Amino acid sequence: MHYSVKVALRYLTANRLQSTMLIAGVAIAVMVFTFNAALINGLAEFQIQRVVGSTAHVTLKPERRMPAVVPPRDASAVRAVVSQRALQRREQIKDWRAVESILESLPDVTGISYNVLGTVLATRGQQTVPITLKGVEPQRLSAIAPIDTNVVAGEPRLGLNDILIGKRLADDLGIGVAQPVFVQSDQGRERVLIVRGLYATGVESIDARLAYVNLDTARVLFDYPDGLTEIEIKLADIYAAPELAERLADSTGLEATAWSETNQRLKDALQGQRSSGDIIKFFTLLTIVIGVASALLLTTYRRRPEIGIMRSFGVSQRFVLSVFILQGALIGTLGSIAGCLLGYGFSALLAGLPRGADGSAPLPVDPALGEYPIALLLAVVASVLAAILPARAASRVDPVEAISQ
Amino acid sequence: MMTTADSTPLLEVVDLRKTFVDRYFETPVLKGINFTLARGEMVAMQGSSGSGKSTLLTILGTLLAPTSGTFRMLGQDLTRLTESQLSEFRNRYIGFIFQHHHLLPDFTALENVVFPHAGRVGRETRVGLERAAMLLERVGLSDRKHYRATRLSGGQKQRVAIARALMNEPSLVLADEPTGNLDRDTANQSFELLTEIQRETGTTFLLSTHDELLASRCERRIRLLDGVVVTTPAH
């Protein structure tokens, strides 16, 4: 052990009460830091899972065709281009079997749904409601949204004449399980379907304005004998979605959209949360800097005669500097380790509180998201930075003046 | 660097001056000091309060820079060294004994003695600890070596300070009123110890003292009066 470490440790243990208070101060600041991180990150995760848990992480759609630009005959003429989608043909993913082989080989995909999507008017008696009808393969019904586990009446079955509708939509139409509903597609095709089940996912857009039918039924209704209107993908790591979307757009030529692009409001809200969390973290670090710096400055002043004596027998300024910086580092390290443990314990305690009737936790704290390595590193760096000023003051003590003090 | 022949003086002070300057006043304290110290002698420095004894000791101990003049030790002009070179020189060749012992209160007697060596080499070596223990035994404190400085009596503290001053086998020990804070018996014992060690080790001692009796037991006296040396009887 270097002698400066021994001296720094001796100084810390010589005044145990002051050192304990200092370490406790750093520990509490780090605890606030890590708990704040666990809460903000846990809340963000909770919100993301709530939103993204029932939607696709990447959606593939047909590439939008833009009108070709025809160059004017006179090269000097001013060119005006009006951009609008080509509407003469309905867009669809025709070659989806080729895409399927690409998707099946991806390692982090947890679910894929091949869909035909369209708008229908659903009529029951005098009630007519415009809804989106999603045609899916029956075995992939819950590949994206957990429909089968959210069925509140009937069963999650999709025969050719079956339809699954949200509880909210059923209430709007005044319809129940095993009752018929008349649908008319935007292609003019009509069909009577039997309500096979009602679901309640808790997501308004799914429960009130969406219904599920068999993929083959949708093909007939929307006149897509071969193609698909979209492919939905669910991933194990939702944060890999933007990168995967980019790769899939390149490899398939389709329009690939990640969940994060279509949830700007959520992103803004999370960004706002993160920013306020960062401000709290900044102030906790500032507390560490001020606390450690002021305590060490007092120590420096109190130990001036001793520093003068050390200097008188030839101990270098660098040695004195290192003794005080090491004190800062030791306080920071011990305090931040204790703070991380306290932060984890406190977060785990809150996360373990009894859940409400709907299964949700009182506080969406995730102890695993406490950013402990960053907290540890920043607290030690802050403590060392805080020790620099007192250490410089100590190393510049005039031995003659200090000895005569 | 330190290969000067034994016949050359250990310390040579030439026209050394020190003037303290503050916002309003200039106070000349040393007004042209000249003297030499031979190797292995024990010299008492006397003078009334304010004659410049302590200032001269701190300059010779390289803790304070003179306003002008030079002083050479072991052939080296110490007025030309940088701060870090002076620290190194002080650590290797100069030992200090203060009137108020100035031990480090949170360290044991042994740790206080070994500090000048450990602070230089960066750790407590076996050789360093053995020498510190030997020095404590020499000053009669082998049974107190693990006592904190705060648990020692005034005389014991001063003996630890003597051992610490000798830790790095210095060529010169500067002692500023080393017995000034002790009762007569303890002062006599401490002075006896210093003279014995001086004889055993051949270390040069320059002691500042008001005590005529102790000064008379030194080989030579230097008298300071109003910032100049008035007598340096030839040795």
XYZ file of C-alpha atoms in Angstrom:
640
model
C 0.000 0.000 0.000
C 1.379 3.428 -0.930
C 2.164 5.518 2.116
C -0.206 8.307 1.024
C -3.092 5.770 1.174
C -2.115 4.869 4.737
C -2.002 8.538 5.743
C -5.350 9.239 4.027
C -6.951 6.247 5.783
C -5.472 7.328 9.106
C -6.915 10.797 8.716
C -10.320 9.352 7.885
C -10.326 6.937 10.810
C -8.906 9.552 13.218
C -12.153 11.497 13.098
C -14.685 8.727 12.755
C -17.772 10.802 13.368
C -16.915 13.339 10.677
C -15.892 10.618 8.216
C -19.029 8.596 8.907
C -21.198 11.671 8.389
C -19.396 12.459 5.145
C -19.716 8.919 3.821
C -23.374 8.871 4.894
C -23.922 12.147 3.034
C -22.453 10.717 -0.157
C -24.396 7.479 0.376
C -27.705 9.310 0.694
C -26.966 11.401 -2.411
C -26.106 8.234 -4.362
C -29.194 6.509 -2.983
C -31.339 9.390 -4.264
C -29.497 9.184 -7.599
C -30.053 5.441 -8.027
C -33.605 5.457 -6.695
C -34.429 8.337 -9.021
C -32.942 6.387 -11.931
C -34.837 3.226 -10.925
C -38.074 5.208 -10.712
C -37.685 7.252 -13.916
C -36.432 4.280 -15.931
C -39.004 1.967 -14.364
C -41.768 4.433 -15.160
C -40.513 4.780 -18.737
C -40.363 1.011 -19.120
C -43.841 0.692 -17.678
C -45.220 3.299 -20.094
C -43.416 1.785 -23.050
C -44.610 -1.705 -22.211
C -48.146 -0.430 -21.817
C -48.062 1.213 -25.214
C -45.794 -1.152 -27.059
C -46.925 -4.330 -25.348
C -50.037 -4.504 -27.528
C -48.657 -3.092 -30.757
C -46.116 -4.138 -33.363
C -42.514 -3.101 -32.840
C -41.810 -2.981 -36.562
C -44.477 -2.729 -39.245
C -43.780 -3.507 -42.889
C -46.014 -1.911 -45.502
C -45.880 -1.686 -49.287
C -43.462 0.921 -50.539
C -45.281 4.094 -51.462
C -45.166 4.757 -55.150
C -44.449 8.316 -56.164
C -45.317 9.623 -59.609
C -42.434 9.638 -62.038
C -40.977 13.021 -62.827
C -40.975 13.769 -66.508
C -38.253 16.257 -67.490
C -39.476 19.235 -69.506
C -38.418 19.463 -73.121
C -36.850 22.847 -72.600
C -34.022 22.311 -70.134
C -34.073 25.965 -69.066
C -37.736 25.856 -68.119
C -38.683 26.047 -64.463
C -39.676 22.586 -63.235
C -42.591 22.168 -60.858
C -43.283 18.802 -59.286
C -46.459 17.959 -57.433
C -45.902 15.035 -55.074
C -48.861 12.819 -54.393
C -49.327 9.139 -53.968
C -50.231 7.069 -56.979
C -53.820 6.037 -56.380
C -54.537 4.157 -59.566
C -53.621 0.850 -57.946
C -54.069 -0.365 -54.378
C -50.750 -1.001 -52.658
C -50.023 -4.447 -51.298
C -47.143 -6.739 -50.369
C -47.389 -9.258 -53.177
C -44.135 -11.107 -52.725
C -44.618 -11.659 -48.998
C -43.414 -15.256 -49.051
C -39.904 -13.997 -49.843
C -40.148 -11.544 -46.954
C -41.393 -14.333 -44.698
C -38.197 -16.310 -45.225
C -36.130 -13.276 -44.234
C -38.199 -12.652 -41.112
C -38.174 -16.265 -39.967
C -34.371 -16.202 -39.912
C -34.153 -13.163 -37.603
C -32.974 -14.181 -34.109
C -34.694 -11.624 -31.863
C -38.188 -11.840 -33.347
C -40.781 -13.119 -30.873
C -43.854 -12.819 -33.063
C -44.929 -12.145 -36.661
C -48.382 -11.443 -37.985
C -49.239 -11.417 -41.718
C -52.247 -9.166 -42.084
C -54.826 -7.874 -44.491
C -56.232 -4.683 -43.099
C -59.189 -2.679 -44.260
C -62.110 -0.528 -43.226
C -65.643 -1.839 -42.879
C -68.936 -0.547 -41.674
C -70.189 -2.828 -38.915
C -73.965 -2.809 -38.581
C -76.119 -4.296 -35.881
C -79.750 -3.290 -36.107
C -79.844 0.473 -36.403
C -76.266 0.877 -35.133
C -73.526 1.313 -37.758
C -69.923 1.886 -36.722
C -66.876 2.300 -38.990
C -64.142 -0.034 -37.774
C -60.830 -1.451 -38.907
C -60.929 -5.123 -39.684
C -57.732 -7.040 -39.295
C -57.429 -10.366 -41.068
C -54.858 -12.619 -39.361
C -53.853 -16.258 -39.509
C -55.788 -17.890 -36.606
C -52.621 -19.415 -35.127
C -50.984 -15.970 -35.029
C -53.947 -14.186 -33.442
C -51.955 -13.164 -30.372
C -48.590 -12.715 -32.040
C -48.761 -8.954 -31.503
C -51.499 -8.045 -29.016
C -52.329 -10.626 -26.322
C -55.889 -11.144 -27.565
C -56.318 -14.751 -26.424
C -55.431 -13.962 -22.817
C -57.686 -10.911 -22.829
C -60.844 -12.613 -23.982
C -63.542 -11.730 -21.474
C -66.397 -13.598 -23.143
C -66.576 -16.399 -25.709
C -63.374 -17.914 -27.087
C -60.378 -16.743 -29.185
C -61.299 -18.742 -32.268
C -61.241 -17.480 -35.845
C -63.183 -19.639 -38.261
C -64.074 -18.294 -41.711
C -67.319 -16.743 -40.431
C -66.044 -15.672 -37.034
C -65.188 -12.225 -35.726
C -63.537 -11.201 -32.458
C -64.384 -7.726 -31.278
C -63.396 -5.475 -28.404
C -65.626 -5.133 -25.377
C -66.017 -1.418 -25.981
C -67.106 -1.935 -29.592
C -69.532 -4.655 -28.490
C -71.062 -2.226 -26.022
C -71.336 0.450 -28.739
C -73.075 -2.001 -31.066
C -75.086 -3.620 -28.320
C -73.885 -7.040 -29.354
C -72.814 -10.186 -27.521
C -71.132 -13.548 -28.101
C -72.719 -15.828 -30.769
C -74.685 -12.945 -32.257
C -74.378 -11.920 -35.929
C -72.953 -8.652 -37.175
C -73.220 -7.331 -40.713
C -70.053 -5.921 -42.254
C -69.568 -4.043 -45.511
C -66.022 -3.463 -46.769
C -64.629 -0.454 -48.621
C -64.586 -2.719 -51.708
C -68.350 -3.137 -51.497
C -68.197 -6.752 -50.307
C -70.729 -7.734 -47.620
C -70.799 -10.536 -45.116
C -72.515 -11.597 -41.924
C -70.074 -12.725 -39.262
C -70.692 -14.327 -35.892
C -69.172 -12.779 -32.804
C -66.991 -15.586 -31.398
C -65.419 -13.683 -28.531
C -65.040 -10.328 -26.794
C -61.701 -9.032 -25.592
C -60.532 -6.176 -23.368
C -56.836 -5.301 -23.747
C -57.079 -1.933 -22.016
C -55.886 -0.199 -25.192
C -58.629 2.053 -26.467
C -57.707 1.820 -30.161
C -57.856 -1.979 -30.060
C -60.915 -2.381 -27.862
C -63.166 0.225 -29.533
C -62.212 0.423 -33.192
C -60.635 -2.870 -34.225
C -61.958 -6.342 -34.910
C -60.185 -9.564 -35.866
C -61.231 -11.981 -38.613
C -59.629 -14.928 -40.343
C -57.007 -13.880 -42.931
C -58.912 -15.690 -45.685
C -62.124 -13.894 -44.765
C -60.324 -10.556 -44.994
C -58.856 -11.488 -48.389
C -62.383 -11.953 -49.717
C -63.803 -8.844 -48.085
C -60.996 -6.549 -49.258
C -60.265 -8.282 -52.535
C -56.695 -9.291 -51.861
C -56.495 -12.837 -53.212
C -52.711 -13.103 -52.793
C -51.042 -10.112 -51.180
C -50.947 -8.576 -47.712
C -51.426 -5.013 -46.588
C -48.939 -5.245 -43.735
C -46.637 -7.484 -41.771
C -46.267 -6.860 -38.061
C -43.217 -7.916 -36.098
C -42.652 -8.155 -32.377
C -39.148 -8.198 -30.887
C -37.530 -9.361 -27.663
C -35.663 -6.051 -27.437
C -37.953 -3.187 -28.345
C -34.996 -0.795 -28.540
C -33.563 -2.799 -31.442
C -36.625 -1.866 -33.505
C -35.275 1.290 -35.258
C -32.139 -0.473 -36.421
C -34.043 -3.568 -37.547
C -36.588 -1.409 -39.390
C -33.758 0.233 -41.292
C -32.212 -3.122 -42.173
C -35.558 -4.577 -43.275
C -36.327 -1.540 -45.416
C -33.001 -2.074 -47.188
C -33.335 -5.840 -47.576
C -37.037 -6.050 -48.517
C -37.659 -2.733 -50.254
C -40.782 -2.296 -48.135
C -41.657 0.657 -45.965
C -40.519 -0.347 -42.466
C -41.629 1.667 -39.458
C -40.419 1.198 -35.891
C -42.787 1.727 -32.954
C -40.724 4.680 -31.786
C -41.458 6.592 -35.007
C -45.192 6.295 -34.603
C -45.274 7.190 -30.908
C -43.801 10.683 -30.898
C -45.924 11.791 -27.941
C -44.647 8.906 -25.878
C -41.094 9.759 -26.869
C -41.607 13.389 -25.884
C -43.088 12.378 -22.553
C -40.216 10.000 -21.839
C -37.693 12.646 -22.853
C -39.329 15.097 -20.465
C -39.191 12.548 -17.651
C -35.558 11.781 -18.415
C -34.650 15.472 -18.416
C -36.256 16.087 -15.045
C -34.505 12.970 -13.736
C -31.181 14.286 -15.037
C -31.715 17.566 -13.205
C -32.297 15.691 -9.936
C -29.168 13.604 -10.594
C -27.148 16.752 -11.286
C -28.189 18.265 -7.966
C -27.373 15.091 -6.058
C -23.872 15.168 -7.561
C -23.600 18.854 -6.701
C -24.529 17.981 -3.116
C -21.673 15.477 -3.041
C -19.199 18.027 -4.421
C -20.205 20.752 -1.959
C -20.371 18.384 1.028
C -17.025 16.707 0.406
C -15.256 19.945 -0.560
C -16.429 21.864 2.510
C -15.606 19.032 4.916
C -12.146 18.518 3.428
C -11.474 22.251 3.434
C -12.206 22.282 7.152
C -9.926 19.274 7.616
C -7.190 21.029 5.657
C -7.478 24.082 7.875
C -7.463 21.991 11.047
C -4.428 20.016 9.926
C -2.355 22.964 8.705
C 0.303 22.582 11.451
C 0.665 18.869 10.681
C 0.955 19.592 6.972
C 3.609 22.184 7.815
C 5.531 19.594 9.840
C 5.359 17.066 7.018
C 6.644 19.685 4.611
C 9.436 20.558 7.080
C 10.844 17.077 6.899
C 10.800 17.113 3.161
C 7.518 15.447 2.243
C 6.703 16.688 -1.251
C 3.746 18.862 -2.218
C 2.619 16.029 -4.459
C 2.458 13.665 -1.479
C 0.268 16.115 0.485
C -1.915 16.606 -2.612
C -2.359 12.868 -3.030
C -3.274 12.375 0.670
C -6.212 14.757 0.389
C -7.362 13.609 -3.050
C -7.252 10.025 -1.799
C -9.450 11.018 1.134
C -11.978 12.353 -1.381
C -11.711 9.174 -3.451
C -12.124 6.925 -0.387
C -15.128 8.901 0.854
C -16.635 8.781 -2.651
C -16.013 5.057 -3.108
C -17.303 3.963 0.301
C -20.239 6.384 0.145
C -21.267 5.399 -3.349
C -21.048 1.647 -2.638
C -23.236 2.161 0.430
C -25.529 4.454 -1.594
C -25.932 1.892 -4.378
C -26.824 -0.803 -1.845
C -29.291 1.513 -0.115
C -30.737 2.652 -3.453
C -31.208 -0.949 -4.595
C -32.701 -1.964 -1.259
C -35.102 0.964 -1.153
C -36.167 0.420 -4.777
C -36.640 -3.307 -4.166
C -38.681 -2.532 -1.063
C -41.036 -0.258 -3.001
C -41.176 -2.618 -5.973
C -42.168 -5.422 -3.608
C -45.134 -3.594 -2.094
C -48.483 -5.358 -2.568
C -49.988 -4.722 -6.008
C -53.388 -3.215 -6.651
C -56.470 -5.092 -7.792
C -55.529 -4.586 -11.457
C -52.072 -6.072 -10.823
C -50.222 -2.784 -11.119
C -47.510 -1.800 -8.638
C -48.057 1.302 -6.429
C -44.853 2.784 -7.894
C -43.379 1.498 -11.163
C -39.860 1.249 -9.677
C -37.488 -1.215 -11.290
C -34.492 -1.874 -8.977
C -32.540 -3.320 -11.912
C -32.616 0.044 -13.699
C -30.847 2.044 -10.967
C -27.822 2.928 -13.149
C -25.509 1.764 -10.363
C -22.186 1.693 -12.296
C -22.790 5.245 -13.564
C -23.794 6.420 -10.078
C -20.675 4.807 -8.598
C -18.400 6.318 -11.217
C -19.934 9.790 -11.090
C -19.953 9.899 -7.282
C -16.283 8.907 -7.093
C -15.367 11.434 -9.808
C -17.416 14.129 -8.028
C -15.715 13.337 -4.711
C -12.257 13.437 -6.281
C -13.062 16.732 -8.029
C -14.397 18.083 -4.730
C -11.119 17.104 -3.040
C -8.930 18.943 -5.546
C -9.486 22.409 -4.082
C -8.771 21.388 -0.461
C -5.836 19.236 -1.628
C -4.315 22.159 -3.531
C -4.801 24.367 -0.491
C -3.109 21.733 1.676
C -0.167 21.292 -0.669
C 0.401 25.053 -0.699
C 0.480 25.444 3.063
C 3.476 27.568 4.037
C 5.354 25.311 6.474
C 6.850 28.221 8.430
C 3.486 29.876 8.920
C 1.753 26.575 9.713
C 4.349 25.450 12.273
C 4.179 28.765 14.092
C 0.340 28.539 14.183
C 27.043 16.045 -5.981
C 27.852 15.367 -2.315
C 31.456 14.271 -2.633
C 32.983 17.225 -0.870
C 36.156 16.494 1.116
C 35.741 16.247 4.882
C 37.914 19.304 5.509
C 35.444 21.620 3.761
C 32.762 23.186 5.950
C 29.416 21.440 6.060
C 27.646 24.771 5.866
C 28.893 28.109 4.630
C 26.700 31.199 5.063
C 27.725 34.318 3.141
C 26.120 37.746 3.580
C 22.682 36.255 4.182
C 19.909 38.834 4.441
C 16.192 38.587 5.021
C 13.746 41.458 4.932
C 10.056 40.855 5.511
C 7.899 43.119 3.410
C 4.224 43.722 3.932
C 1.874 46.357 2.611
C 3.187 49.146 4.780
C 6.543 48.137 6.208
C 9.850 46.602 5.314
C 11.345 44.805 8.302
C 14.952 43.738 7.926
C 15.530 40.754 10.220
C 18.849 39.359 8.998
C 21.306 42.022 7.912
C 24.241 40.109 6.479
C 24.988 36.858 8.256
C 28.353 35.156 7.747
C 29.560 31.972 9.433
C 30.479 28.369 8.732
C 29.690 25.054 10.390
C 32.225 22.242 10.375
C 31.187 18.640 10.051
C 30.273 16.977 13.316
C 30.294 20.018 15.582
C 27.605 21.095 17.981
C 26.972 24.815 17.878
C 24.676 26.888 20.048
C 23.035 29.941 18.530
C 22.052 32.596 21.020
C 20.436 35.945 20.889
C 17.585 37.855 22.385
C 14.024 37.498 21.134
C 13.688 39.129 17.735
C 17.413 38.827 16.979
C 16.616 36.603 13.995
C 17.498 33.133 15.351
C 14.319 31.407 14.229
C 14.364 33.164 10.858
C 17.948 32.047 10.295
C 17.073 28.449 11.238
C 14.104 28.336 8.878
C 16.243 29.729 6.041
C 19.017 27.210 6.727
C 16.337 24.525 6.851
C 15.304 25.600 3.331
C 11.779 26.418 4.499
C 12.213 30.120 3.804
C 14.091 31.853 1.013
C 16.588 34.594 1.916
C 16.234 38.049 0.394
C 19.890 37.965 -0.686
C 23.141 36.205 0.056
C 24.013 32.565 -0.302
C 24.400 29.504 1.836
C 26.067 26.376 0.691
C 25.684 22.982 2.265
C 27.640 19.912 1.215
C 29.003 22.046 -1.608
C 25.568 22.871 -2.979
C 24.247 26.425 -3.278
C 20.789 25.969 -1.762
C 19.554 29.358 -2.944
C 19.534 28.042 -6.497
C 17.351 24.962 -6.019
C 13.696 24.642 -7.004
C 10.939 23.932 -4.464
C 10.878 20.203 -5.195
C 14.689 19.977 -5.132
C 14.694 21.751 -1.770
C 12.082 19.288 -0.416
C 14.249 16.406 -1.547
C 17.421 17.998 -0.065
C 15.666 18.768 3.223
C 14.412 15.216 3.468
C 17.823 13.692 2.825
C 20.227 15.993 4.649
C 18.422 18.145 7.232
C 16.616 17.195 10.430
C 14.399 19.517 12.461
C 13.657 19.593 16.173
C 11.110 22.175 17.270
C 10.414 23.665 20.656
C 6.886 22.255 20.544
C 7.865 18.741 19.352
C 5.147 18.947 16.615
C 4.430 15.237 16.408
C 1.600 14.016 14.188
C -1.113 13.300 16.793
C -2.918 10.524 14.895
C 0.222 8.443 14.449
C 2.165 6.277 16.879
C 5.682 7.086 18.057
C 7.105 4.566 15.574
C 5.016 5.957 12.711
C 6.076 9.504 13.552
C 9.737 8.499 13.444
C 9.479 6.515 10.209
C 7.361 9.181 8.427
C 10.218 11.178 6.825
C 11.573 7.975 5.296
C 8.217 6.444 4.303
C 7.023 9.750 2.856
C 10.048 9.813 0.557
C 10.117 6.164 -0.585
C 6.308 5.865 -0.720
C 5.885 3.048 1.816
C 6.997 1.783 5.186
C 9.959 -0.456 4.410
C 11.345 -3.113 6.733
C 14.666 -1.282 6.798
C 12.905 1.996 7.654
C 10.868 0.438 10.452
C 13.928 -1.270 11.899
C 15.851 2.003 11.928
C 12.895 3.847 13.495
C 12.642 1.148 16.192
C 16.391 1.375 16.795
C 16.175 5.163 17.156
C 13.301 4.885 19.597
C 15.314 2.370 21.581
C 18.217 4.805 21.507
C 16.086 7.592 22.974
C 14.719 5.178 25.571
C 11.231 4.738 24.188
C 11.229 1.212 22.814
C 8.365 0.342 25.149
C 6.317 3.280 23.843
C 6.751 2.834 20.122
C 3.146 1.819 19.500
C 1.709 4.591 21.655
C -0.146 7.368 19.920
C 1.709 10.671 20.150
C -1.109 12.101 22.239
C -0.475 9.501 24.969
C 3.151 10.486 25.513
C 4.463 12.966 28.086
C 6.170 16.221 27.029
C 9.663 14.797 27.501
C 8.749 11.585 25.653
C 7.331 13.587 22.781
C 10.518 15.595 22.492
C 12.582 12.391 22.443
C 10.379 11.034 19.649
C 10.948 14.319 17.807
C 14.720 13.841 18.216
C 14.471 10.301 16.831
C 12.392 11.573 13.907
C 14.937 14.275 13.107
C 17.617 11.581 12.869
C 15.562 9.111 10.808
C 17.120 9.847 7.429
C 20.650 10.135 8.841
C 20.866 13.872 8.174
C 24.115 15.804 7.903
C 22.691 18.738 9.825
C 20.106 18.884 12.609
C 18.532 22.263 13.285
C 16.984 22.555 16.719
C 14.901 25.579 17.647
C 14.784 25.835 21.455
C 14.622 22.032 21.752
C 14.455 22.141 25.550
C 12.553 25.401 25.866
C 9.298 23.703 26.668
C 10.661 21.200 29.197
C 11.379 21.356 32.934
C 15.023 21.579 34.035
C 15.548 17.837 34.631
C 13.871 16.782 31.431
C 15.705 19.523 29.538
C 19.034 18.239 30.895
C 18.187 14.666 29.966
C 17.152 15.709 26.451
C 20.304 17.757 25.992
C 22.446 14.869 27.244
C 20.750 12.668 24.718
C 21.452 15.129 21.911
C 25.134 15.407 22.798
C 25.497 11.631 23.051
C 23.862 11.119 19.667
C 25.959 13.916 18.172
C 29.101 12.172 19.389
C 27.952 8.754 18.209
C 26.759 9.785 14.766
C 29.007 12.724 13.974
C 25.967 14.716 12.895
C 26.289 18.505 12.955
C 23.870 20.221 15.340
C 22.900 23.883 15.311
C 20.802 24.657 18.379
C 19.042 27.860 19.082
C 18.711 28.327 22.855
C 18.253 30.925 25.536
C 19.685 28.554 28.123
C 23.206 29.724 29.015
C 24.044 26.503 30.811
C 23.170 24.326 27.845
C 24.859 26.710 25.412
C 28.046 26.550 27.463
C 28.128 22.792 26.978
C 28.244 23.168 23.180
C 31.535 23.249 21.333
C 30.931 26.707 19.973
C 28.459 29.599 20.170
C 27.131 31.982 17.576
C 25.614 35.171 18.972
C 23.098 37.136 16.983
C 22.353 40.738 17.759
C 19.886 42.751 15.726
C 20.238 40.576 12.648
C 24.027 40.202 12.535
C 26.501 37.723 14.040
C 28.492 39.424 16.749
C 30.677 36.546 17.934
C 31.675 33.294 16.316
C 34.630 32.143 18.396
C 36.962 30.042 16.291
C 36.716 26.357 16.965
